Amino acid sequence: MNTLAQERRKAEFDVESMKVVWAGSMEQLHLSQRMAHLVANDPVFRKDFRVTQSRPDLFKNTLRKAAHAWKLVQTLRLTEEEATKMRNYIDEPAYTDLHWGMFIPSIKGQGTEVQQQKWLPLAYKQAILGCYAQTELGHGSNVQGLETTATFDPSTDEFIMNTPVLTATKWWPGALGKVATHAVVYARLLTDGKDYGVHAFIVQIRSLEDHQPLPGVIVGDIGVKFGNGGYNTMDNGFLRFNNVRFPRDQMLMRLASVTKEGKYVQSDVPRQLGYGAMVYVRKSIVMDASNYLSRAVTIATRYSAVRRQFGAQGDKPEIQVIDYMTQQSRLFPLLATAYAYRFLGVWMAWLYSDVMARLEKNDFSTLPEVHACTAGLKSITTSTTSDAIEECRKLCGGHGYLCASGLPELYAGYVPACTYEGDNVVLLLQVARFLMKTLSLLGAGKKPAGTAAYLGNVRQLATQNCQVIKGADWLNPTTLQHAFEARSARLAVNCATQIAEASNQEAGFTELSMELVDAARAHCELIVVTRFMEALKRELPGREVKSQLQVLCNIYALSLITARTGDFLVTGYLSHEQIDLAKAKLRDLFRQVRPNAVALVDAFDHSDYYLGSTLGRYDGNVYTNLYNDALKDPMNQSPVTEGYEEFIRPVIKQQLQLSRSKI
Amino acid sequence: MNTLAQERRKAEFDVESMKVVWAGSMEQLHLSQRMAHLVANDPVFRKDFRVTQSRPDLFKNTLRKAAHAWKLVQTLRLTEEEATKMRNYIDEPAYTDLHWGMFIPSIKGQGTEVQQQKWLPLAYKQAILGCYAQTELGHGSNVQGLETTATFDPSTDEFIMNTPVLTATKWWPGALGKVATHAVVYARLLTDGKDYGVHAFIVQIRSLEDHQPLPGVIVGDIGVKFGNGGYNTMDNGFLRFNNVRFPRDQMLMRLASVTKEGKYVQSDVPRQLGYGAMVYVRKSIVMDASNYLSRAVTIATRYSAVRRQFGAQGDKPEIQVIDYMTQQSRLFPLLATAYAYRFLGVWMAWLYSDVMARLEKNDFSTLPEVHACTAGLKSITTSTTSDAIEECRKLCGGHGYLCASGLPELYAGYVPACTYEGDNVVLLLQVARFLMKTLSLLGAGKKPAGTAAYLGNVRQLATQNCQVIKGADWLNPTTLQHAFEARSARLAVNCATQIAEASNQEAGFTELSMELVDAARAHCELIVVTRFMEALKRELPGREVKSQLQVLCNIYALSLITARTGDFLVTGYLSHEQIDLAKAKLRDLFRQVRPNAVALVDAFDHSDYYLGSTLGRYDGNVYTNLYNDALKDPMNQSPVTEGYEEFIRPVIKQQLQLSRSKI
Ligand SMILES: Cc1cc2nc3c(=O)[nH]c(=O)nc-3n(C[C@H](O)[C@H](O)[C@H](O)COP(=O)(O)OP(=O)(O)OC[C@H]3O[C@@H](n4cnc5c(N)ncnc54)[C@H](O)[C@@H]3O)c2cc1C
Ligand SMILES: Cc1cc2nc3c(=O)[nH]c(=O)nc-3n(C[C@H](O)[C@H](O)[C@H](O)COP(=O)(O)OP(=O)(O)OC[C@H]3O[C@@H](n4cnc5c(N)ncnc54)[C@H](O)[C@@H]3O)c2cc1C
Ligand SMILES: [Ca+2]
């Protein structure tokens, strides 16, 4: 009896069509499959021994993989899109992430045409390898507080870069520690006797001949990070400058420049142009979230179907743990969330193109809203996804704690997404500021737009309570939409009211930060729910594909409502009875998902190689593989352990040298 | 300017007295200090290179530490209490945990007098090393489903142990993989043609001469677990039996035995006696929770005082991040929780002695209540503590993600406590069963006792709403107590009512599992709040010690109320205004804790060695030490990385061999 095969037979929808929906299009699906296959079948990309390697070996192997991947890119003439996908499937943070994902985009975004022509060709062929050096020991969130200095010296037409204090040491940049030859360095620009604040510079840090750090450059790796593999394949580094000189034209001068006389000149390029890149990055983060979450959910779902515990009766086997209501209540909302984030990511891709089109036309009107919404979505999707990975691990019981489950490393490698590209709490506070501002401008008649448009309706939202009277009402999209809008609007208004009562607005904001964070989260969850519902208004081909997604969308919305009942109840929007109806409806929906659960994770189309999980194997053959893999563990190379003669035998034989001297 | 020294000067209470409260007594404090000092100053116990060692080296070093510790125990003639404390400070899971914590107690609890006399002396002098082999590949939570068999053979007066199927492989027992010579094995007892269910047996698995597995025994390590160090110092193992024979008297026969004719005989020792041990173990788990939580909170509190970000004005430095309300709202409730769990642990020690005294007198009346309450407390304290460690790590921003923060390893090593000794969700379901049972017996006039006594008052609790009308009312212990009792009682009653409406009670229970879990959690949180408030009724010497604890107790209670507003609102117990008052009062309390925060974590008295955290150093000298430690990292042994010639230079120099052949 193959349990997973049985599960697959139960599915009520067309899995192949769902794969297309998940991938975005048939072309995307095929692209993913080709790249996934390429990586999975190449022995250089083996990753199963990742957790038993020492950090130096692990790191060296990552260098090997990167070189091999680069060779494949050239041999197979892969497009940029294919190459990016391939790197994704290699499934290890590596210096190339920073080179392609941060270094090159920084030059594109902040370099002049001339600078781009000089540096990009070198970067594209990887004749130079770059990193993004912003964060310092003393400053991460507060970028304006960076302390590295770049002082212009008109006598030689050069900048002199310095690390004046210990806390100015660059600290964290990936690819910096052992690989990068160049860095985009953020430093305070000092010229003409004045501090012009933080600007970006291209600085060479290692020789292109022998890779030695250049004179005046002190650089290295910052040490081991969370997890065995995880981010330890990356050389997050430190960097100090001791009077390092470089030509003036290595300041990235698209927005501002320094003349050879040392005068600071702002260009007429609007500063807002940078926002486009930020939206793009945040879109990628949300897509990553759905990707990581879908992997964790695949593992937990398949294993929950394979795992049986309790309730054997006569000849009948024990109950599959996926049949326990607690297991479903913990797992299915995460399954729904993976899909929700996918549609959110697709919408953010549209948002990106919309912003870019507007920027072309010097239309900056949507930026505050887009800035806030993408900041918030980065925050909630990464926080939710990290927590969800751990929850999936716990859903696997003891076996989830083994690296063989794939989940510990998935978590350790993912969780810093809560911190980089903006600390998640700091980001939500930015959203909150936007919400307060938006409310305060309502009085002046300013109509909010985009994802904040509902706030224009705040009066109605604050007074009209939920209309649900029977369980089925909870499936009405307008009802759900209204519930999330009312919750968000009411929480925001409650904050605004309390802040208005404070003697000082700023102090009021600070005092209420925690409530503001809750309001910001509510705003962002509304956006996710809305995007999911919107996506389902489109045509979605394939047998019962749309109806399955509809169930997931309802689960997503209702599980948020039941998880955050406080928010909905505090303002009297919902009644006790309505909450109970929501919970009962949710259980109904779980029952509808249940026969489709395994097929719904199959639709993510993750290969066994990519999952890297014995518990999440497609064939469900969990126990044999756990056991066989253990037999191969380095610890089992000999039946008697290393250290027996020195440290175990003397204990058992009462032959320890009993003195105060050390062993 | 030494920030932490300044912080310490702000403290409004006597830290030394608080240390005594935390430790339990002056004697306990001195004991802890002596043992902490002993370990911290012995180079054999170095742990700073833990995360850079390969697993085999790491493991060998753990064997070394264990042998050395055992030598110290004998040389210094340490008492059992001292030895246990010392092992705690060595701060690494090791085989000795199982030997002393599970193997010996099992023999004590389940062995006859004769068996104890035979085995305990050997175990006490570590002439044999034992483990506890219960869980199998296929069964953990469902102990009754274990598949290993012990078949009695009257012809030789022996048991024959077998692993009939793959899923019967023992899997997880600590100390089993590479160290133990003996195991307490749980197996189905087959005799007289009948299956008598799971019983415990002492089985030798390795030779006492050369440590080779005995004939018929297949044993090894199950592989790498979450984290770098973490549980990887432990040899969690697998074990299979192929017709392994051992004498009949190695069945642990206190409760039941097999005669030499093969007849199964139950003894007249009450089966309930085992419960005492369980209460003891759970007490230790709760104490461990407070210990781990206090370590994480120490690190996050000190670093939050040292870390500054944003808001520099003129000459004034930036704001300490501990001054942000979001930081306080996330951190201070965890500080309060650490203290709450401490007092809870103390109460559970009393509960243990109370249960033991009753068992002596064959009084089993309190067992169901004690069983439920300790199961639930194990569950909520371990879940909360693991989440809290990760929250503390995130409170440290990017630097928290470095192993140098100490937090990744603290988490990875702690989190399995959510799974072992009972999966936390399965445990809460047990509590829920008890609650439903208790409610159902009310009708029959059965008065609930102990921690469930309040349920006797269910009618009043279900109808009388909260009396708070101004912020200060929230500090009234009776008010708080009533709030938690009402919440718990109402959630339980709501479940009971819905179950009663179901056609079938069992189906109703299953259907409502998630709500039942919430009710169980509410019951347990009530117990913690109550114990904290009770503890403060005692005399607590030392300047302002009690008033500080009072603030923390109120923070603990109010932060739970504001975190779970849904529970309190859903039944109409609290109003919107009362919640806002609670939140405002909580912010007041945070302000009161703020100047004392660093001193309150100093009172835990954790040494720098024990914390193992650069961010949590007592002297606050974070940045210099982060930097200097990085310089010593193995990755920085040479300026040019290993792998440069093979994998970086060919990329930069465009000299990769471009063919389809592998590198
Ligand atoms: C794996 C990883 C990779 C990285 N890669 C790079 C890289 O390639 N290049 C690079 O330049 N950097 C990189 N970073 C650094 C990263 O960008 C920073 O760690 C991040 O911006 C967070 O800043 P911080 O560490 O200073 O946190 P902090 O700001 O110090 O946060 C500490 C705490 O203070 C709180 N806090 C701070 N400010 C406020 C406020 N105003 N209000 C309320 N609370 C506040 C935070 O919420 C948090 O709880 C990386 C980091 C990691 C972990
Ligand atoms: C670090 C570590 C050390 C250990 N040390 C030892 C040791 O020394 N000796 C030893 O014998 N064992 C040991 N164990 C094993 C441990 O006791 C088991 O892992 C634990 O009991 C959980 O059981 P499980 O793994 O079978 O989880 P499962 O029961 O398989 O849990 C999987 C999922 O099913 C759910 N589930 C299961 N039953 C139900 C139910 N009835 N209702 C609702 N949901 C349910 C759970 O909530 C969970 O989400 C150790 C484990 C770990 C991780
Ligand atoms: Ca390692």
PDB file of C-alpha atoms in Angstrom, chain B residues 32-135:
ATOM      1  CA  SER B  32      25.115  27.574  41.683  1.00  0.00           C
ATOM      2  CA  GLN B  33      27.923  30.055  41.897  1.00  0.00           C
ATOM      3  CA  ARG B  34      30.447  27.441  42.969  1.00  0.00           C
ATOM      4  CA  MET B  35      29.509  25.056  40.214  1.00  0.00           C
ATOM      5  CA  ALA B  36      29.272  27.783  37.574  1.00  0.00           C
ATOM      6  CA  HIS B  37      32.715  28.963  38.554  1.00  0.00           C
ATOM      7  CA  LEU B  38      34.191  25.494  38.536  1.00  0.00           C
ATOM      8  CA  VAL B  39      33.024  24.893  34.989  1.00  0.00           C
ATOM      9  CA  ALA B  40      33.762  28.342  33.598  1.00  0.00           C
ATOM     10  CA  ASN B  41      37.352  28.245  34.725  1.00  0.00           C
ATOM     11  CA  ASP B  42      38.244  24.830  33.481  1.00  0.00           C
ATOM     12  CA  PRO B  43      39.703  24.869  29.963  1.00  0.00           C
ATOM     13  CA  VAL B  44      38.379  21.380  29.243  1.00  0.00           C
ATOM     14  CA  PHE B  45      34.883  22.869  29.286  1.00  0.00           C
ATOM     15  CA  ARG B  46      35.611  25.500  26.649  1.00  0.00           C
ATOM     16  CA  LYS B  47      32.640  25.793  24.369  1.00  0.00           C
ATOM     17  CA  ASP B  48      33.364  28.800  22.188  1.00  0.00           C
ATOM     18  CA  PHE B  49      34.630  26.741  19.263  1.00  0.00           C
ATOM     19  CA  ARG B  50      31.570  24.523  19.382  1.00  0.00           C
ATOM     20  CA  VAL B  51      30.016  25.840  16.189  1.00  0.00           C
ATOM     21  CA  THR B  52      33.154  25.456  14.100  1.00  0.00           C
ATOM     22  CA  GLN B  53      33.839  21.829  14.982  1.00  0.00           C
ATOM     23  CA  SER B  54      32.857  18.947  12.767  1.00  0.00           C
ATOM     24  CA  ARG B  55      30.249  16.689  14.316  1.00  0.00           C
ATOM     25  CA  PRO B  56      32.704  13.850  15.070  1.00  0.00           C
ATOM     26  CA  ASP B  57      35.119  16.287  16.736  1.00  0.00           C
ATOM     27  CA  LEU B  58      32.299  17.938  18.590  1.00  0.00           C
ATOM     28  CA  PHE B  59      31.062  14.602  19.820  1.00  0.00           C
ATOM     29  CA  LYS B  60      34.479  13.403  20.868  1.00  0.00           C
ATOM     30  CA  ASN B  61      34.960  16.592  22.809  1.00  0.00           C
ATOM     31  CA  THR B  62      31.686  15.954  24.603  1.00  0.00           C
ATOM     32  CA  LEU B  63      32.960  12.542  25.634  1.00  0.00           C
ATOM     33  CA  ARG B  64      36.056  14.250  26.923  1.00  0.00           C
ATOM     34  CA  LYS B  65      34.034  16.740  28.925  1.00  0.00           C
ATOM     35  CA  ALA B  66      31.882  13.980  30.404  1.00  0.00           C
ATOM     36  CA  ALA B  67      34.905  11.967  31.502  1.00  0.00           C
ATOM     37  CA  HIS B  68      36.485  15.062  32.956  1.00  0.00           C
ATOM     38  CA  ALA B  69      33.312  15.995  34.800  1.00  0.00           C
ATOM     39  CA  TRP B  70      33.094  12.501  36.222  1.00  0.00           C
ATOM     40  CA  LYS B  71      36.645  12.820  37.429  1.00  0.00           C
ATOM     41  CA  LEU B  72      35.751  16.091  39.119  1.00  0.00           C
ATOM     42  CA  VAL B  73      32.724  14.520  40.760  1.00  0.00           C
ATOM     43  CA  GLN B  74      34.956  11.888  42.305  1.00  0.00           C
ATOM     44  CA  THR B  75      37.984  14.020  43.065  1.00  0.00           C
ATOM     45  CA  LEU B  76      35.968  16.776  44.665  1.00  0.00           C
ATOM     46  CA  ARG B  77      33.456  14.323  46.172  1.00  0.00           C
ATOM     47  CA  LEU B  78      30.550  16.270  44.768  1.00  0.00           C
ATOM     48  CA  THR B  79      27.073  15.483  46.019  1.00  0.00           C
ATOM     49  CA  GLU B  80      24.462  14.380  43.514  1.00  0.00           C
ATOM     50  CA  GLU B  81      22.972  17.855  43.650  1.00  0.00           C
ATOM     51  CA  GLU B  82      26.330  19.454  42.947  1.00  0.00           C
ATOM     52  CA  ALA B  83      27.067  17.046  40.144  1.00  0.00           C
ATOM     53  CA  THR B  84      23.716  17.747  38.517  1.00  0.00           C
ATOM     54  CA  LYS B  85      24.317  21.485  38.735  1.00  0.00           C
ATOM     55  CA  MET B  86      27.760  21.058  37.283  1.00  0.00           C
ATOM     56  CA  ARG B  87      26.394  19.108  34.326  1.00  0.00           C
ATOM     57  CA  ASN B  88      23.869  21.849  33.822  1.00  0.00           C
ATOM     58  CA  TYR B  89      26.619  24.465  33.599  1.00  0.00           C
ATOM     59  CA  ILE B  90      28.621  22.378  31.158  1.00  0.00           C
ATOM     60  CA  ASP B  91      25.736  23.328  28.940  1.00  0.00           C
ATOM     61  CA  GLU B  92      25.712  20.562  26.376  1.00  0.00           C
ATOM     62  CA  PRO B  93      23.349  17.664  25.951  1.00  0.00           C
ATOM     63  CA  ALA B  94      25.435  14.586  26.766  1.00  0.00           C
ATOM     64  CA  TYR B  95      24.963  10.903  27.397  1.00  0.00           C
ATOM     65  CA  THR B  96      25.094  11.529  31.108  1.00  0.00           C
ATOM     66  CA  ASP B  97      21.740  13.324  30.889  1.00  0.00           C
ATOM     67  CA  LEU B  98      20.106  10.075  29.908  1.00  0.00           C
ATOM     68  CA  HIS B  99      22.120   7.898  32.222  1.00  0.00           C
ATOM     69  CA  TRP B 100      21.324   9.961  35.301  1.00  0.00           C
ATOM     70  CA  GLY B 101      18.048  11.459  34.186  1.00  0.00           C
ATOM     71  CA  MET B 102      16.252   8.532  32.563  1.00  0.00           C
ATOM     72  CA  PHE B 103      18.074   5.219  32.905  1.00  0.00           C
ATOM     73  CA  ILE B 104      18.607   5.287  36.651  1.00  0.00           C
ATOM     74  CA  PRO B 105      15.160   6.743  37.458  1.00  0.00           C
ATOM     75  CA  SER B 106      13.536   4.040  35.313  1.00  0.00           C
ATOM     76  CA  ILE B 107      15.233   1.313  37.287  1.00  0.00           C
ATOM     77  CA  LYS B 108      14.310   3.027  40.517  1.00  0.00           C
ATOM     78  CA  GLY B 109      10.721   3.482  39.466  1.00  0.00           C
ATOM     79  CA  GLN B 110      10.077   0.198  37.705  1.00  0.00           C
ATOM     80  CA  GLY B 111      12.592  -2.207  39.164  1.00  0.00           C
ATOM     81  CA  THR B 112      11.947  -4.468  42.120  1.00  0.00           C
ATOM     82  CA  GLU B 113      14.077  -4.122  45.232  1.00  0.00           C
ATOM     83  CA  VAL B 114      16.233  -6.989  44.036  1.00  0.00           C
ATOM     84  CA  GLN B 115      16.663  -5.455  40.628  1.00  0.00           C
ATOM     85  CA  GLN B 116      17.550  -2.123  42.108  1.00  0.00           C
ATOM     86  CA  GLN B 117      20.173  -3.750  44.279  1.00  0.00           C
ATOM     87  CA  LYS B 118      21.667  -5.451  41.306  1.00  0.00           C
ATOM     88  CA  TRP B 119      21.699  -2.601  38.789  1.00  0.00           C
ATOM     89  CA  LEU B 120      21.845   0.668  40.679  1.00  0.00           C
ATOM     90  CA  PRO B 121      25.329   0.261  42.193  1.00  0.00           C
ATOM     91  CA  LEU B 122      26.713  -0.456  38.732  1.00  0.00           C
ATOM     92  CA  ALA B 123      24.922   2.529  37.313  1.00  0.00           C
ATOM     93  CA  TYR B 124      25.901   4.846  40.145  1.00  0.00           C
ATOM     94  CA  LYS B 125      29.581   4.207  39.568  1.00  0.00           C
ATOM     95  CA  GLN B 126      29.076   4.339  35.803  1.00  0.00           C
ATOM     96  CA  ALA B 127      30.398   0.827  35.367  1.00  0.00           C
ATOM     97  CA  ILE B 128      27.501   0.554  32.968  1.00  0.00           C
ATOM     98  CA  LEU B 129      26.112   3.450  30.967  1.00  0.00           C
ATOM     99  CA  GLY B 130      22.443   3.468  30.201  1.00  0.00           C
ATOM    100  CA  CYS B 131      19.880   5.027  27.943  1.00  0.00           C
ATOM    101  CA  TYR B 132      16.108   5.091  27.644  1.00  0.00           C
ATOM    102  CA  ALA B 133      14.886   3.386  24.473  1.00  0.00           C
ATOM    103  CA  GLN B 134      11.212   3.918  24.006  1.00  0.00           C
ATOM    104  CA  THR B 135      10.526   5.785  20.747  1.00  0.00           C
TER     105      THR B 135
END
